[in-house]
PDB file of C-alpha atoms in Angstrom:
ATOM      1  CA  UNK A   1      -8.134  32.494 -31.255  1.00 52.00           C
ATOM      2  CA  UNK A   2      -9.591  29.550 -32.985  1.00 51.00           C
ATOM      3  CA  UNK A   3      -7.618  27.068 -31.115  1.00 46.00           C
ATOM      4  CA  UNK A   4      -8.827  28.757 -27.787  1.00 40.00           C
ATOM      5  CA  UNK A   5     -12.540  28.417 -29.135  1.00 42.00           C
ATOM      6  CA  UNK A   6     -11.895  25.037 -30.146  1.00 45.00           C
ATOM      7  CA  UNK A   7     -10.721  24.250 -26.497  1.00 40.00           C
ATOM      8  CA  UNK A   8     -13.660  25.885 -24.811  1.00 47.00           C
ATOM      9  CA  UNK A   9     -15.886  23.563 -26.985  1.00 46.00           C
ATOM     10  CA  UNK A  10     -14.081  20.597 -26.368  1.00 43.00           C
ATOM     11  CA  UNK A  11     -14.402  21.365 -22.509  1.00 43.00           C
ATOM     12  CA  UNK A  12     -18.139  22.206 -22.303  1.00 44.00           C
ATOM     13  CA  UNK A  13     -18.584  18.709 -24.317  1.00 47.00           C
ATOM     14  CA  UNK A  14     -16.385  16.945 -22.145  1.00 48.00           C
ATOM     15  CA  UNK A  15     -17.898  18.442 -18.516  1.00 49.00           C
ATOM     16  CA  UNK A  16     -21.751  17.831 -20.030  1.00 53.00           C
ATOM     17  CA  UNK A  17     -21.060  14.039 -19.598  1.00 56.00           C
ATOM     18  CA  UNK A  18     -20.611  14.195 -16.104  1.00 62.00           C
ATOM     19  CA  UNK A  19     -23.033  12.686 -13.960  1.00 76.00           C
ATOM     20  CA  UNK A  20     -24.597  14.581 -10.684  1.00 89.00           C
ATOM     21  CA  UNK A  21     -23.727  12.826  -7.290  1.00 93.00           C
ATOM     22  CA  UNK A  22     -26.127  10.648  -5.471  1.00 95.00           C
ATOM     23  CA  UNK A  23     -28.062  12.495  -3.119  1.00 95.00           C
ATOM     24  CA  UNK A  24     -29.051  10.409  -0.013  1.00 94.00           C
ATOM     25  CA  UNK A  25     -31.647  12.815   1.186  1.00 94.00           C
ATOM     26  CA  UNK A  26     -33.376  13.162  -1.949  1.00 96.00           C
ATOM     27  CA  UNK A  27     -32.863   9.521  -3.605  1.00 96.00           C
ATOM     28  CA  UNK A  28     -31.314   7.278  -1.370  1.00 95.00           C
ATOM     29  CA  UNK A  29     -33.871   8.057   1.891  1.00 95.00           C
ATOM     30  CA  UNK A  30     -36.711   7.930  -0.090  1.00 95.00           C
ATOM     31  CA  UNK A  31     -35.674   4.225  -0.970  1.00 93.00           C
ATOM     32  CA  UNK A  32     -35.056   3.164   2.735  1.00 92.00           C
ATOM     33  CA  UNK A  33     -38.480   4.654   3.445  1.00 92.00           C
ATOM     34  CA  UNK A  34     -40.696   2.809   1.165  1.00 91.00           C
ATOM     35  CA  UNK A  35     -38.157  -0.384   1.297  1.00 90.00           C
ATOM     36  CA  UNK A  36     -36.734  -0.542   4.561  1.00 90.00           C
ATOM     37  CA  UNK A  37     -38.401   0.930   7.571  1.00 89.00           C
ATOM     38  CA  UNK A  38     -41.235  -1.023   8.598  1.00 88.00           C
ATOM     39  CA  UNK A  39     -38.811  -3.706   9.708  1.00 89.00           C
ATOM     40  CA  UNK A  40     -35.395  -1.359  10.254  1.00 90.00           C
ATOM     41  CA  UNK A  41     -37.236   2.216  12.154  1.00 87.00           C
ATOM     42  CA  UNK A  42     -37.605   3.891  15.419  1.00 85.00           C
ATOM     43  CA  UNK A  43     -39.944   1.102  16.329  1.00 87.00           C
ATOM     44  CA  UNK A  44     -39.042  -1.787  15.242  1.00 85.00           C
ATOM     45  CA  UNK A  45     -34.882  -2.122  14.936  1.00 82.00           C
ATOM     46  CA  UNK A  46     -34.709  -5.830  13.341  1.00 86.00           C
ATOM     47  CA  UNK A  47     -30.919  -7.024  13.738  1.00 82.00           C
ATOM     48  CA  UNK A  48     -30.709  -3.037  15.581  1.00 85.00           C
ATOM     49  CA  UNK A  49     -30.368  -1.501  12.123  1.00 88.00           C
ATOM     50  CA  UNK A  50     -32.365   1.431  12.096  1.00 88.00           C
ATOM     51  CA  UNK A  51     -32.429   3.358   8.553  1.00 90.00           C
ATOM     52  CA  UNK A  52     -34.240   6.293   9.014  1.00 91.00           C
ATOM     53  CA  UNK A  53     -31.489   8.749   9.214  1.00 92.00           C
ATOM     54  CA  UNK A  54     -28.322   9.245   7.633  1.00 93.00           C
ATOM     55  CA  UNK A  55     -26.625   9.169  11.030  1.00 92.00           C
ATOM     56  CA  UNK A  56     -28.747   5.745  12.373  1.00 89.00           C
ATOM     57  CA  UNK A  57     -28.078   4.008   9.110  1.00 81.00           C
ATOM     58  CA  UNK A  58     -24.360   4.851   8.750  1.00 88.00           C
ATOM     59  CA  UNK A  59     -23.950   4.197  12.711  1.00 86.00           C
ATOM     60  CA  UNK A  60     -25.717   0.523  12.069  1.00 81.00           C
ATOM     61  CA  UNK A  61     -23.437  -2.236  12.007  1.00 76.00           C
ATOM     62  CA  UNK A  62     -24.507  -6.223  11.229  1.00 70.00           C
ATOM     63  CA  UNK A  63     -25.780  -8.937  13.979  1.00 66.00           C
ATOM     64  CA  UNK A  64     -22.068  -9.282  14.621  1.00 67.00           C
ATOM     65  CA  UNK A  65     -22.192  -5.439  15.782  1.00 66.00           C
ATOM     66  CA  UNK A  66     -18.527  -5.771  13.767  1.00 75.00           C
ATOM     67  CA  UNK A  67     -18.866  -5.121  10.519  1.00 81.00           C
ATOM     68  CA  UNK A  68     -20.234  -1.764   9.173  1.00 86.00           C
ATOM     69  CA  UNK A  69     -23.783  -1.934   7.328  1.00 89.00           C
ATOM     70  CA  UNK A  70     -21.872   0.167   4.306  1.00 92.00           C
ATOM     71  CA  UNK A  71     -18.307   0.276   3.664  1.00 93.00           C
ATOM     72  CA  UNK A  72     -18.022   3.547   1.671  1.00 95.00           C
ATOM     73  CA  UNK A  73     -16.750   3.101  -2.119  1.00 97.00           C
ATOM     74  CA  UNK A  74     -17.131  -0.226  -1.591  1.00 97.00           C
ATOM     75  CA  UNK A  75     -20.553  -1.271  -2.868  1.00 96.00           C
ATOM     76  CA  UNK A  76     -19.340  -4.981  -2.660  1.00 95.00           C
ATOM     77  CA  UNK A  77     -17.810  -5.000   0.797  1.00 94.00           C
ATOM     78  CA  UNK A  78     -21.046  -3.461   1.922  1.00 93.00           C
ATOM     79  CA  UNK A  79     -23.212  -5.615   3.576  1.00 90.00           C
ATOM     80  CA  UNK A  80     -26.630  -3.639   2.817  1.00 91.00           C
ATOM     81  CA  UNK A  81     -25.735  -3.525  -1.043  1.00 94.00           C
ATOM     82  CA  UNK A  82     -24.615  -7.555  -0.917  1.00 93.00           C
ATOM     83  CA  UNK A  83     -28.289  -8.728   0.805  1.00 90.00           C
ATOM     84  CA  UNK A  84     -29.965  -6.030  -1.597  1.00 92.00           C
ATOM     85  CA  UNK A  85     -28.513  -8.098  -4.839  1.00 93.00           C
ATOM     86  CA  UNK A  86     -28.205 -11.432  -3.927  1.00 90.00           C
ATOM     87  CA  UNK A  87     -30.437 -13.880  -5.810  1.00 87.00           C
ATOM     88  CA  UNK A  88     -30.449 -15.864  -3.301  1.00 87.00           C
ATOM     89  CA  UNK A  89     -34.282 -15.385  -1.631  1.00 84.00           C
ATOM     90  CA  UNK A  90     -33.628 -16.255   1.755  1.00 83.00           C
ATOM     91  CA  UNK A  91     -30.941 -13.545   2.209  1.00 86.00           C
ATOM     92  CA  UNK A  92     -32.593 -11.076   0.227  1.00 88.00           C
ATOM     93  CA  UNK A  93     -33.615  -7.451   1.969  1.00 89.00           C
ATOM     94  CA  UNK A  94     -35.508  -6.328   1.863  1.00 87.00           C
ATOM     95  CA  UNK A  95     -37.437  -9.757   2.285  1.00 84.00           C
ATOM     96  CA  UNK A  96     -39.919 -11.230  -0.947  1.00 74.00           C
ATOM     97  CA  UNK A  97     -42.803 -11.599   1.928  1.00 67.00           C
ATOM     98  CA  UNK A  98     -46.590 -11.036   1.791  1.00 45.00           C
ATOM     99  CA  UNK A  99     -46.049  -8.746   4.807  1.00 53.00           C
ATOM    100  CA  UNK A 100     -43.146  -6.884   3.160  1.00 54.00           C
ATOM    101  CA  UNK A 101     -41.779  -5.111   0.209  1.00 62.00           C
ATOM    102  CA  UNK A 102     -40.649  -6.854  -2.619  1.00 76.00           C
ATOM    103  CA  UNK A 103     -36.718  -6.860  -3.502  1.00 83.00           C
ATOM    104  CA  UNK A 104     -35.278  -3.559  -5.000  1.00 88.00           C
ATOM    105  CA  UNK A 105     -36.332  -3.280  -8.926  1.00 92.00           C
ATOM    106  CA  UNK A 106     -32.672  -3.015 -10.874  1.00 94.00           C
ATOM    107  CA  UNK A 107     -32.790   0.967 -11.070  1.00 95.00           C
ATOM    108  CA  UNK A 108     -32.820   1.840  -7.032  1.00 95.00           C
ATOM    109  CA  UNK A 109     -30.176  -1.329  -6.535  1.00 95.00           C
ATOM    110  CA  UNK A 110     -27.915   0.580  -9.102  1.00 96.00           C
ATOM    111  CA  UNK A 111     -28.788   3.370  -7.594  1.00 96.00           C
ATOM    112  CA  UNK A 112     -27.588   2.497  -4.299  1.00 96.00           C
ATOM    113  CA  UNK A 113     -24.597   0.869  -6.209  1.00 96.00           C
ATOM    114  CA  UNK A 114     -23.356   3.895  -6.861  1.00 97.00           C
ATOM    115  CA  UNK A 115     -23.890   6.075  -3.951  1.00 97.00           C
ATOM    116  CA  UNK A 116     -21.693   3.620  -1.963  1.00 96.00           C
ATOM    117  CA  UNK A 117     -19.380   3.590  -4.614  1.00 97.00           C
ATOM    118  CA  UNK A 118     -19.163   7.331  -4.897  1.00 97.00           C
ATOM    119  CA  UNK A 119     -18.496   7.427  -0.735  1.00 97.00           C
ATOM    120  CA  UNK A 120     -21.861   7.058   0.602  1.00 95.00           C
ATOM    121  CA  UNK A 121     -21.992  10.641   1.582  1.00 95.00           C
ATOM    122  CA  UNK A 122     -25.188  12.669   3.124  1.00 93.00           C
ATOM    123  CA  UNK A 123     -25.323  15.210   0.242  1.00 85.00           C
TER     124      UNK A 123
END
């Protein structure tokens, strides 16, 4: 009986450390909203990227119309998530502009980090 307990301690402990899934609707949207639209919505399509739905953002591909905007698990092999962390300014999205937002502060780019990584799903 005492190893049992033991077990069922050691298993609560060990499941509390698990982290919830990345929920597009309720943290990745609200990211492309305040970030992304103006230039990528219903309106205005820059580069035909439109990210105001799960379905229009996962069915957005680059300029090239060849490779796919996000690449899921693959945060680095994801073009959104490489133009989201570059340092370098001119590639940057979203775009360091007096007419735009400024780039993603370190907690949404991890953020979207690991959504991608975890399968960029619509959960």
């Amino acid at each position: 009986m005492r190893y049992v307990t033991i077990l069922i301690i050691v298993a609560l402990v060990a499941g509390c450390g698990k982290k919830q899934p990345v929920s597009f609707k309720e943290q990745i949207q609200p990211v492309l909203n305040a970030k992304c639209t103006q230039c990528h919505g219903k309106d205005i399509a820059r580069g035909k990227i439109v990210m105001t739905s799960y379905a229009s953002f996962m069915n957005s591909h680059t300029i090239s119309g060849k490779e796919p905007l996000v690449v899921p698990g693959s945060p680095y092999q994801s073009r959104l998530y490489i133009l989201c962390e570059t340092n370098q300014p001119h590639f940057r999205m979203p775009p360091d502009t007096s007419t735009s937002t400024a780039p993603l502060p370190p907690a949404e780019l991890e953020l979207l980090r690991h959504w991608i990584a975890e399968g960029a799903k619509d959960n």
